[in-house]
Short mmCIF file of C-alpha atoms in Angstrom, two decimals:
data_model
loop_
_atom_site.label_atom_id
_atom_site.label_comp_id
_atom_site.label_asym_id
_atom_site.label_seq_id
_atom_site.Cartn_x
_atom_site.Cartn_y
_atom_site.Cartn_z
CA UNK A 1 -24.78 -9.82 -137.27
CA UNK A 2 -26.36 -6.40 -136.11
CA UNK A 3 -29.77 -5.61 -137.69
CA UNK A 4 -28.70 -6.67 -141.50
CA UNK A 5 -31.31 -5.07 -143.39
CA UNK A 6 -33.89 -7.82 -145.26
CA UNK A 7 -35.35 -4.93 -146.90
CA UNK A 8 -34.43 -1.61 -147.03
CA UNK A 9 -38.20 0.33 -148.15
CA UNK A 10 -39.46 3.41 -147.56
CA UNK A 11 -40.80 3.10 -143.97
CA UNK A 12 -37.78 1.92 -142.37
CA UNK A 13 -35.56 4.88 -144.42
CA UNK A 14 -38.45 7.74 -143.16
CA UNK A 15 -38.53 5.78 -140.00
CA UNK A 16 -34.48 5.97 -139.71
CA UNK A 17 -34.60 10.00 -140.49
CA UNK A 18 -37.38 10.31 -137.91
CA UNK A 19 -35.25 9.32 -135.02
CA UNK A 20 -32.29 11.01 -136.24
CA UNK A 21 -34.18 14.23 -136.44
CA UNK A 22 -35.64 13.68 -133.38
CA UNK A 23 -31.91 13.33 -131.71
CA UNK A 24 -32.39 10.11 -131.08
CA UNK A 25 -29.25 7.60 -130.75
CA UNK A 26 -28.87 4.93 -132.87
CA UNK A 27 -27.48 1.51 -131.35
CA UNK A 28 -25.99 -1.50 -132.84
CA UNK A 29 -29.00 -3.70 -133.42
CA UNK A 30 -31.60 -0.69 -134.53
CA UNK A 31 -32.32 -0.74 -138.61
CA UNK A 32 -30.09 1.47 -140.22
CA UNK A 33 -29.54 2.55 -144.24
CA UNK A 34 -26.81 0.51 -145.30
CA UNK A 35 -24.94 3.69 -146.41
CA UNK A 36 -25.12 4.92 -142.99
CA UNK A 37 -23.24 1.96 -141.94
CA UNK A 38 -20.52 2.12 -144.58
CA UNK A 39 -20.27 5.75 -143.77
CA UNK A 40 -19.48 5.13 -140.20
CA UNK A 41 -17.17 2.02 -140.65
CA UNK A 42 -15.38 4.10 -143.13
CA UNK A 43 -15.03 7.55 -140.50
CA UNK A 44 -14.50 5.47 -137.57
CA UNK A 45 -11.83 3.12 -138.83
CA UNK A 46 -10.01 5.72 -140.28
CA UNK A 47 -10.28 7.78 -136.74
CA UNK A 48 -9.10 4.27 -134.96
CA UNK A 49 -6.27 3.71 -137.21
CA UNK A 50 -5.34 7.35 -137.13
CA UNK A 51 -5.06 6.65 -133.60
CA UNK A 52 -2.65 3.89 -133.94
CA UNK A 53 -0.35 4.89 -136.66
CA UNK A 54 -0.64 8.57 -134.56
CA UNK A 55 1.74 6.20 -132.09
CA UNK A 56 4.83 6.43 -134.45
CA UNK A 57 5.54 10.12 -134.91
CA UNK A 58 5.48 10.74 -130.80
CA UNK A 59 6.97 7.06 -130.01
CA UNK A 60 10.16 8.26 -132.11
CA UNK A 61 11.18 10.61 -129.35
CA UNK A 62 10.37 7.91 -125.96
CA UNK A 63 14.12 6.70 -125.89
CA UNK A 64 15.44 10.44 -126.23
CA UNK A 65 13.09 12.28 -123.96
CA UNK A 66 15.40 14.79 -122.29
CA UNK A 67 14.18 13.40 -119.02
CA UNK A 68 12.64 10.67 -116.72
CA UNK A 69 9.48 12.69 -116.36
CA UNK A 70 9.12 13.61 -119.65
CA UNK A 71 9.70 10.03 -120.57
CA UNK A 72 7.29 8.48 -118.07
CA UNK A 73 4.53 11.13 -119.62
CA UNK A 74 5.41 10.42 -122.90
CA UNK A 75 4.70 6.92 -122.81
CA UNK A 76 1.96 7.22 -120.99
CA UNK A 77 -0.06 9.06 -123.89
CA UNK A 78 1.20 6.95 -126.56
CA UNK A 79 0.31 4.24 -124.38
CA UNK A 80 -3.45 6.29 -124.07
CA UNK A 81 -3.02 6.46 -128.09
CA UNK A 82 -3.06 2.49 -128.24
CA UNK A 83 -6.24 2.77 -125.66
CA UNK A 84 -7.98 5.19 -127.83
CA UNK A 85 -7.36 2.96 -131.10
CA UNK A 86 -8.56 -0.14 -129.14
CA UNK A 87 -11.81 2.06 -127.73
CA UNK A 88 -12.87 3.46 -131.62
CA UNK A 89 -11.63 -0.51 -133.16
CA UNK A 90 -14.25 -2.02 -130.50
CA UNK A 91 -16.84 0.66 -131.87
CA UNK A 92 -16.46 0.07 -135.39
CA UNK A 93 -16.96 -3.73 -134.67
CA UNK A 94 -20.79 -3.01 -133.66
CA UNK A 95 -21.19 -2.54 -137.09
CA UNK A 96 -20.52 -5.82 -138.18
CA UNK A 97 -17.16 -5.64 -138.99
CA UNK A 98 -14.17 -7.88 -137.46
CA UNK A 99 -11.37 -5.72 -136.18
CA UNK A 100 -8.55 -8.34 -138.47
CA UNK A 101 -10.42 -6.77 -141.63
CA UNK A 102 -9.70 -3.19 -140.60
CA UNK A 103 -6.17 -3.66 -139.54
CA UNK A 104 -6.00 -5.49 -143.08
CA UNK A 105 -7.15 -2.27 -144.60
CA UNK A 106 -4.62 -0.49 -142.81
CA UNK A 107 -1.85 -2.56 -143.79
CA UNK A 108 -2.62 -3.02 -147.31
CA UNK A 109 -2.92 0.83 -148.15
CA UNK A 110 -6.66 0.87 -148.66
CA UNK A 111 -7.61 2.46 -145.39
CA UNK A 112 -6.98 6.07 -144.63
CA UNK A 113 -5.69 7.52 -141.51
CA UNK A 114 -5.21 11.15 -140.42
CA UNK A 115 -2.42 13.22 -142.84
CA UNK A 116 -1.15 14.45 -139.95
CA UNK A 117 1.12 11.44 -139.13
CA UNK A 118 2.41 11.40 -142.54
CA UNK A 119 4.96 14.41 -141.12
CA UNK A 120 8.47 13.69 -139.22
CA UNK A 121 9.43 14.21 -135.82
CA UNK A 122 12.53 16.16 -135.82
CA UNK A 123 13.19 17.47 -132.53
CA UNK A 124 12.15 17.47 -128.92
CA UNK A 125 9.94 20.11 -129.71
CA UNK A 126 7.50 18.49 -131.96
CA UNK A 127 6.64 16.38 -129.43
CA UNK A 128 5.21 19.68 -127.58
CA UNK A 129 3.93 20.90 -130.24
CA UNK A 130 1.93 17.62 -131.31
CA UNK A 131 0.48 17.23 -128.22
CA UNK A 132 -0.82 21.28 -128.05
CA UNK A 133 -1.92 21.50 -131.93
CA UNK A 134 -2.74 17.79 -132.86
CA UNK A 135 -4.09 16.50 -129.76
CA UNK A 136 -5.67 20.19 -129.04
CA UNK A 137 -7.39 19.69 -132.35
CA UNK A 138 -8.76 16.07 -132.25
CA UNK A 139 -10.21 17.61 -129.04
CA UNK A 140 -11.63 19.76 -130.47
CA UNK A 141 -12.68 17.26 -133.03
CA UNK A 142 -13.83 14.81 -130.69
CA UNK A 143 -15.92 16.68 -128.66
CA UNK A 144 -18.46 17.32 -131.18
CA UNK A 145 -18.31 13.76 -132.05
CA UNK A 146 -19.30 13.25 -128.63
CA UNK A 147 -22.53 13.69 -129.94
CA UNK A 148 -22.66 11.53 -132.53
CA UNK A 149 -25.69 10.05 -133.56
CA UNK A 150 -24.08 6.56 -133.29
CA UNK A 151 -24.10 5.37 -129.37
CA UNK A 152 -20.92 3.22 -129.82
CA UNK A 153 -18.90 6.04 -131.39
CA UNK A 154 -20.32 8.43 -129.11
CA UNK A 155 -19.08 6.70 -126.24
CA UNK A 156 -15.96 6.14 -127.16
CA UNK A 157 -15.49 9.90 -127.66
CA UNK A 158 -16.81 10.34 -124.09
CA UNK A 159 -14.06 8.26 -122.80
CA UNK A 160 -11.02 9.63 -125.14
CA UNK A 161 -11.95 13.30 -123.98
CA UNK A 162 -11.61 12.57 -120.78
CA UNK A 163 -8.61 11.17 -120.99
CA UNK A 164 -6.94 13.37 -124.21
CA UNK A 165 -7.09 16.93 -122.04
CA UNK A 166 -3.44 15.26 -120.13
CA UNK A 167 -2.33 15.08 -123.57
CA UNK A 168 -2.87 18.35 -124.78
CA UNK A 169 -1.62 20.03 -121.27
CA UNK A 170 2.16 17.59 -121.53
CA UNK A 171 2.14 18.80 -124.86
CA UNK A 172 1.73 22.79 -123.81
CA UNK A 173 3.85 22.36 -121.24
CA UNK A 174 6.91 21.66 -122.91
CA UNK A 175 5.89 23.97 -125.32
CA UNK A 176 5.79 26.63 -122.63
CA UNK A 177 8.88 25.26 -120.98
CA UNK A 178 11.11 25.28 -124.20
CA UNK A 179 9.73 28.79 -125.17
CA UNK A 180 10.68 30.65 -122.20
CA UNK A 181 13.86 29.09 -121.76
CA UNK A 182 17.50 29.58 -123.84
CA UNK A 183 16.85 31.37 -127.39
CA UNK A 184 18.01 28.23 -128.68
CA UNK A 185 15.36 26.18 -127.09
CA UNK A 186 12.95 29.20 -127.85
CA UNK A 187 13.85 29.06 -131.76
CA UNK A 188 13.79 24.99 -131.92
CA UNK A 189 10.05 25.18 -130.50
CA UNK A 190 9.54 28.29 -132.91
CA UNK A 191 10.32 25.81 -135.56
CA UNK A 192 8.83 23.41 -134.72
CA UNK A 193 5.57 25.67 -134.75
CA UNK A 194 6.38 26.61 -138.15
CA UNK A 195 6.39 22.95 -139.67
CA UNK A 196 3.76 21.82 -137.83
CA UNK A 197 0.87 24.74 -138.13
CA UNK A 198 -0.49 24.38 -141.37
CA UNK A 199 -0.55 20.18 -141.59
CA UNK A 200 -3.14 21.06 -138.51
CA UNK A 201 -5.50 23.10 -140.10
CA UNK A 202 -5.67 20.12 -142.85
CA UNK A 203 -6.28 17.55 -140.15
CA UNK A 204 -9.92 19.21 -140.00
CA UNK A 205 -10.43 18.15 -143.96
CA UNK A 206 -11.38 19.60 -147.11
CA UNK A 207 -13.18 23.00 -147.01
CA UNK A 208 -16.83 22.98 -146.60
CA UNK A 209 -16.97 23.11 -150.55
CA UNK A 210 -15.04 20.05 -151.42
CA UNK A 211 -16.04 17.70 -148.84
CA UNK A 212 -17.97 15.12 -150.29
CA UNK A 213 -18.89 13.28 -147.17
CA UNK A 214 -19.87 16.21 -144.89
CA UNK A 215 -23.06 17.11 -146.44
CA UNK A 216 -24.44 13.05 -145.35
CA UNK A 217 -22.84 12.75 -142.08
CA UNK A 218 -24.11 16.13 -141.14
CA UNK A 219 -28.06 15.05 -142.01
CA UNK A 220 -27.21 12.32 -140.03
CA UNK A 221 -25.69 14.36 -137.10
CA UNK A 222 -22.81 12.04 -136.95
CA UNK A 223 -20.84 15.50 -137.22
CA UNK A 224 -22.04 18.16 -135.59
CA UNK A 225 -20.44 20.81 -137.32
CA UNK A 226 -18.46 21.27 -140.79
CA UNK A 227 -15.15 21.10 -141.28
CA UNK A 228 -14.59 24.21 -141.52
CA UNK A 229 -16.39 25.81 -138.52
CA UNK A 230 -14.55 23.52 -136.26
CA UNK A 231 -11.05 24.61 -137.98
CA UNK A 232 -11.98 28.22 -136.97
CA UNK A 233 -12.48 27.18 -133.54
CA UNK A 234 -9.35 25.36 -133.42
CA UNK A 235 -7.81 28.55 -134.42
CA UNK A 236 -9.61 31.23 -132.53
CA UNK A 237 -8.43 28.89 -129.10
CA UNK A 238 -5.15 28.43 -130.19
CA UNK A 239 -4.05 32.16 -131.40
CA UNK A 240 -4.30 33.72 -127.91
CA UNK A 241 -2.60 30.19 -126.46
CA UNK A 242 0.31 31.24 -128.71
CA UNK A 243 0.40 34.89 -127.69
CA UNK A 244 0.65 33.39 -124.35
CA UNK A 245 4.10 31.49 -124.63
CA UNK A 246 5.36 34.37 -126.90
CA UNK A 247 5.28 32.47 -130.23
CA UNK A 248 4.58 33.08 -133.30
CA UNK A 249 1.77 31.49 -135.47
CA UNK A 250 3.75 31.07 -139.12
CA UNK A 251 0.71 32.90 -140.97
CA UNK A 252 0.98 36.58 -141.88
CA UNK A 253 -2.83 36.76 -142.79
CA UNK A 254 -3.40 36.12 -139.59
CA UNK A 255 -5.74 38.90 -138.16
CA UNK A 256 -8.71 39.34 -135.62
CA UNK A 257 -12.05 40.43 -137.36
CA UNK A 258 -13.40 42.06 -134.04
CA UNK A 259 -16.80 41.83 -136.16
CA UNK A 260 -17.09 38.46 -136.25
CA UNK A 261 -15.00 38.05 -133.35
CA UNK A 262 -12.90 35.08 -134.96
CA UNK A 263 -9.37 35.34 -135.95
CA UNK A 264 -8.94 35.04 -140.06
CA UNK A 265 -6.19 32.93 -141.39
CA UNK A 266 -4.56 32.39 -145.11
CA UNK A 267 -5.43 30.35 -147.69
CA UNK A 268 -4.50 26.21 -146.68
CA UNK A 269 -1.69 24.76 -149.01
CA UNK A 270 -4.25 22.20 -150.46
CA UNK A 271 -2.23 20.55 -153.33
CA UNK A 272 0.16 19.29 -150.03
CA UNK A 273 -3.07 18.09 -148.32
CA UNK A 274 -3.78 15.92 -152.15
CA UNK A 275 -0.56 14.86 -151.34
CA UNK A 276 -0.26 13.19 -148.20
CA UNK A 277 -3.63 11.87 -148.57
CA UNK A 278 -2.53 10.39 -151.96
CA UNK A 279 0.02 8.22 -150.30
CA UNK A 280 2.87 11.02 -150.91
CA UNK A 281 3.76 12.83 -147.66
CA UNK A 282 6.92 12.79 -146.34
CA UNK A 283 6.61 9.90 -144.46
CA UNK A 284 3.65 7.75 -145.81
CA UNK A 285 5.94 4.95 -146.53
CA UNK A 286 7.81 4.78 -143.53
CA UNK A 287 4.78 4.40 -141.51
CA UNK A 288 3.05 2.14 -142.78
CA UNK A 289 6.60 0.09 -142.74
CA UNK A 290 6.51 0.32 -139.41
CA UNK A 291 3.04 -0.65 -138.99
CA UNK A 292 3.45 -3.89 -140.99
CA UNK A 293 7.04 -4.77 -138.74
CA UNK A 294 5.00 -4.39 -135.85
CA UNK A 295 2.07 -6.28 -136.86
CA UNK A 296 4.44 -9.62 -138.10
CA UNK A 297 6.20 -9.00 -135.31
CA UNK A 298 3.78 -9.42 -133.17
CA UNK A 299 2.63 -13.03 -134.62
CA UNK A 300 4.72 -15.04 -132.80
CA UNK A 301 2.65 -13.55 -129.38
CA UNK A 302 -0.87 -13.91 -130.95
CA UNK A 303 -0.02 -17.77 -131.98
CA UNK A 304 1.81 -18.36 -128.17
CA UNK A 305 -1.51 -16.92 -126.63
CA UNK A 306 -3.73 -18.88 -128.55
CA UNK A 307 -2.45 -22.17 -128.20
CA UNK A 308 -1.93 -21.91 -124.58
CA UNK A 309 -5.51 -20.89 -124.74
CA UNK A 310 -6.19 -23.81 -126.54
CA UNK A 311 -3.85 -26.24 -124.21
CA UNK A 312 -5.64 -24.83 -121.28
CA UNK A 313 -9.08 -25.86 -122.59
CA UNK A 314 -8.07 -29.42 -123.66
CA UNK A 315 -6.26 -29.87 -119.69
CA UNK A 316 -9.75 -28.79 -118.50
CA UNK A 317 -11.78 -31.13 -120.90
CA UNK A 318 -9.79 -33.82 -120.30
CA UNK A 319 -9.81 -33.42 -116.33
CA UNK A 320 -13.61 -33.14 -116.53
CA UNK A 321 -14.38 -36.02 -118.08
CA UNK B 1 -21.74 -3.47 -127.58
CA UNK B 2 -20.31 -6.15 -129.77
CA UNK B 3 -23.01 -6.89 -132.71
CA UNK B 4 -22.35 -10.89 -133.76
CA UNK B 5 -21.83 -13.82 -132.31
CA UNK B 6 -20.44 -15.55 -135.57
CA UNK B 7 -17.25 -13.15 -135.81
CA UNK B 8 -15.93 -14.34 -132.36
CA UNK B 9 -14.55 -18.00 -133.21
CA UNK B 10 -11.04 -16.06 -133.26
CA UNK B 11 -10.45 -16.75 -136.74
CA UNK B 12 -8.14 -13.82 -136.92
CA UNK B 13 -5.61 -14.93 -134.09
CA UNK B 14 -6.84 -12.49 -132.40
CA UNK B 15 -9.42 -14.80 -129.95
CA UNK B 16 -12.90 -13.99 -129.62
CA UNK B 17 -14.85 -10.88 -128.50
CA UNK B 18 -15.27 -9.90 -124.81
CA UNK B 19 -17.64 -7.31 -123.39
CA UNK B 20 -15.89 -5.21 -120.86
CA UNK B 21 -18.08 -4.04 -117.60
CA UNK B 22 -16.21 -1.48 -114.96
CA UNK B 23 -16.70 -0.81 -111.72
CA UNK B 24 -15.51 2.54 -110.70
CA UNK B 25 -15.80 2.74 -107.44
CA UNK B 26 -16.80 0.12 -104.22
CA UNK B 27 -20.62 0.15 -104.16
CA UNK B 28 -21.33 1.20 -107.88
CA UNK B 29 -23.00 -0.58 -110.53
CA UNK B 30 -20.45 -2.66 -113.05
CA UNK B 31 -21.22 -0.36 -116.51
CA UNK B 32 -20.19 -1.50 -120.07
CA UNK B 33 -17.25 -0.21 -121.07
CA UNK B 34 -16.53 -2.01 -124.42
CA UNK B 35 -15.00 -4.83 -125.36
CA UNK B 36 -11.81 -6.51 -126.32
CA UNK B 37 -10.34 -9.25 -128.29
CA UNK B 38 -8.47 -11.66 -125.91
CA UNK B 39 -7.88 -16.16 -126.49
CA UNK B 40 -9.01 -17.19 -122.88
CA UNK B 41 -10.47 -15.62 -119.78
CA UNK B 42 -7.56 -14.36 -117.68
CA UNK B 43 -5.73 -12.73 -121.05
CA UNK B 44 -9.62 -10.77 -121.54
CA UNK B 45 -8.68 -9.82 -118.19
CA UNK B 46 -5.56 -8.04 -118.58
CA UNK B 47 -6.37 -6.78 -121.91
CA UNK B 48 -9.45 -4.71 -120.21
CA UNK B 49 -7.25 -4.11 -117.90
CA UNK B 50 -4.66 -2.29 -120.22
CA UNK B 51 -7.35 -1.01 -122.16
CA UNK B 52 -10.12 0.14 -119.89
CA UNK B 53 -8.61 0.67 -116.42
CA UNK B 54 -5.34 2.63 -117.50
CA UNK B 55 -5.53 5.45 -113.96
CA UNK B 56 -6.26 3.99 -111.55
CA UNK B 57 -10.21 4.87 -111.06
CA UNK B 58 -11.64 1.09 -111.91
CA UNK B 59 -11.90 -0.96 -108.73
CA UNK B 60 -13.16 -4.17 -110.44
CA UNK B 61 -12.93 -5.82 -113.76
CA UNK B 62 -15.85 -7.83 -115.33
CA UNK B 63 -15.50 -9.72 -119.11
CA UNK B 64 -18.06 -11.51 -120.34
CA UNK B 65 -17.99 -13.95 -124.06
CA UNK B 66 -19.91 -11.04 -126.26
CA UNK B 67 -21.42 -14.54 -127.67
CA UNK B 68 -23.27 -15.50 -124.08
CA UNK B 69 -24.79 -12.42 -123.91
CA UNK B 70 -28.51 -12.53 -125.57
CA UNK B 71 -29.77 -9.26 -125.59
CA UNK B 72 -33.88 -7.77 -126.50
CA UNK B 73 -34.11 -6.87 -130.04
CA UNK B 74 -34.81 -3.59 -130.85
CA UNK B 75 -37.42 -4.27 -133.44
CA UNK B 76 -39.69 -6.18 -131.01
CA UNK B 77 -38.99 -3.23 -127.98
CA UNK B 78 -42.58 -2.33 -128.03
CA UNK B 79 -44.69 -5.13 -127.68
CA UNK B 80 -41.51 -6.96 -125.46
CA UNK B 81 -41.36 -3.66 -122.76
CA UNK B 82 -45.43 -2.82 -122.97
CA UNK B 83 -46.76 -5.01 -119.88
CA UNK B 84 -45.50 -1.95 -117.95
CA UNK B 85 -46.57 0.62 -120.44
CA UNK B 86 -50.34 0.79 -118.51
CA UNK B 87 -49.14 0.61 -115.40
CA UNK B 88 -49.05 3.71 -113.70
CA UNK B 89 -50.00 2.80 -110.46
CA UNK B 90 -46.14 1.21 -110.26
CA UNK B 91 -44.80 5.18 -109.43
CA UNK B 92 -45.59 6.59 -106.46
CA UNK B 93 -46.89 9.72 -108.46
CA UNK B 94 -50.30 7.67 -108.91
CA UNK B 95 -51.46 7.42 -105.58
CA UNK B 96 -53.12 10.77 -103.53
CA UNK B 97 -52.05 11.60 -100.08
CA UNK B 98 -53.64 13.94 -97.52
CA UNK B 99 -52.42 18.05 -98.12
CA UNK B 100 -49.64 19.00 -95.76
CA UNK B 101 -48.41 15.25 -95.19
CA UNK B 102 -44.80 13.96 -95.69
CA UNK B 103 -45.16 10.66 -96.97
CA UNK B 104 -41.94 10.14 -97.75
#
């Protein structure tokens, strides 16, 4: 087990905020305060299960994608979505954690994952729009975590920004495609704008004010940033993006403070955020439903694997001796 | 890296732990890349495969039982790494050559 603390005194804490200060990175088997620990398993499970259940919103549309290249695309990301649980599960096992647990946690309803994938995928559209406002702002996310204190984490950002900007550009071009094509096709991506704007700006989290956790994981530069300073930047990039395809952000506050040179938005809808994190979103149920068919489901491979794994090592003990 | 040794007996049906190195291209170093859960050798294989080499820009594949691999301890990194702490004379900085001459 990594670096299990026997004692957790004053030295090793001061020690601890030293290299943190200092910008060091922290690795598996370095002392760390046990509530660093259990703040990271808790972020970076959620992040790798967001990832997962993330799969179900965009893998609704693979068997209607309106054509082979959109399909091939398609898949590919929610294939990358599956890689970029996997990546952030592998992570969170450095901790001392075994990846069965989390995926328990998940199951059961006692993990979190991202609101966002509590809303439904109606039409084509939302699968532009997903990938250019969800997948534009978990970039924008993950970059900053990037530079998490935590080398595991850290790395697996590295590797899921390199691979998310595909994402975000399939998304933006459909979104661009559907825009400037029929008014119908321009008024379904229009809509789908419309449902799928605000739930963005709650994927960043609470406001700076009611965030309970940010305060911590900012001392310990596992976020760079607050919530919301990386919600305005998410905004200020994707208001001029939108001016570009000729569509309209569903916010009449909206308006550029050439002072502060960021654009100002209204007020978030946070009794619906309360919601969906409480279990209640529109389609809370439904994916963790699927979640659980998938995982039983799968059973019968897990048990096949294993005991041909275990069939293969007896042939080769018994041919050795 | 994977932290412990004692979660890796596959008690979840998953199969034990395996550290993931990549190679990404002919002549470079194998790197670790992370690891996956997999029940024998050649399914670790494919599963870093699907996980860790998913465009084309891995050329070769190494997994490794996280439980073989015994690694320093961070705790004892000073006395463990300080034979070469007083040895300056191991750079080539430490040793003077004549004004105007390209050693190297």
């Amino acid at each position: 087990m990594a670096a299990t603390p026997t004692r957790e005194d004053n030295a090793s804490n001061a020690a601890f905020e030293a290299r943190i200060a200092a910008g060091e990175t922290i690795e598996p088997k370095d002392w760390m305060p046990e509530r660093y620990r259990q703040q990271l398993m808790r972020m970076m499970s959620q992040h790798a299960h967001s990832e997962i259940v993330g799969m179900l919103p965009e893998g609704n549309w693979i068997t209607r994608a309106p054509s082979l290249r959109r399909k091939m695309c398609l898949l590919a990301k929610v294939q990358d979505e599956a890689g970029h649980g996997l990546y952030i599960y592998c992570a969170t096992e450095t901790l001392g954690v075994d990846r069965a647990q989390l995926i328990d946690q998940l199951l059961t309803g006692k993990a979190k994952y991202s609101s966002i994938f509590n809303y439904p995928t109606l039409t084509w559209a939302d699968i532009g729009v997903i990938g250019w406002f969800v997948d534009g702002a978990a970039i924008v996310n993950q970059t900053v975590l990037a530079k998490a204190s935590y080398g595991p984490y850290a790395r697996a950002m590295v590797r899921i920004c390199k691979e998310e900007n595909f994402h975000k550009r399939q998304g933006f071009e459909i979104v661009a495609t559907m825009a400037s094509g029929t008014p119908g096709q321009h008024a379904m991506v229009q809509d789908a704008v419309n449902r799928w704007w605000w739930p963005t700006l709650m994927m960043f989290g609470p406001s700076d004010a009611n965030s309970p956790n940010s305060a911590e994981l900012l001392r310990w530069r596992v976020k760079r940033f607050s919530n919301d300073e990386l919600r305005q930047r998410f905004v200020d990039l994707t208001v001029a993006q939108a001016q570009a395809v000729k569509l309209t952000l569903p916010d009449p506050k909206l308006r550029y403070n050439a002072e502060t040179k960021h654009w100002e938005f209204g007020e978030i809808d946070w009794a619906e955020f309360k919601q969906v994190i409480g279990g209640n979103g529109p389609c809370n149920r439904e994916r963790l439903a699927a979640r659980r068919a998938a995982h039983d489901n799968g059973a019968w491979v897990r048990h096949a694997a294993a005991a041909y794994a275990e069939k293969q090592r007896r042939a080769g003990a018994a041919s050795a001796a | 890296m994977a932290a412990s040794t004692d979660q890796a007996d596959g008690a979840s049906g998953e199969g034990p732990l395996w550290e993931v190195f990549t190679q990404e291209k002919q002549g470079a170093p194998h790197e670790h890349a992370g690891s996956v859960h997999a029940p024998d050798a050649e399914m670790a294989l494919q599963n870093a495969r699907d996980v860790y080499a998913r465009r084309g820009d891995i050329v070769s594949l190494w997994v490794v039982p996280s439980s073989a691999i015994i690694a320093s301890s961070p705790g004892e990194s000073g006395p463990f790494f300080d034979p070469a702490d007083d040895k300056p004379y191991r750079h080539p900085q430490f040793y003077k050559t004549p004004r105007g001459v390209r050693v190297y």
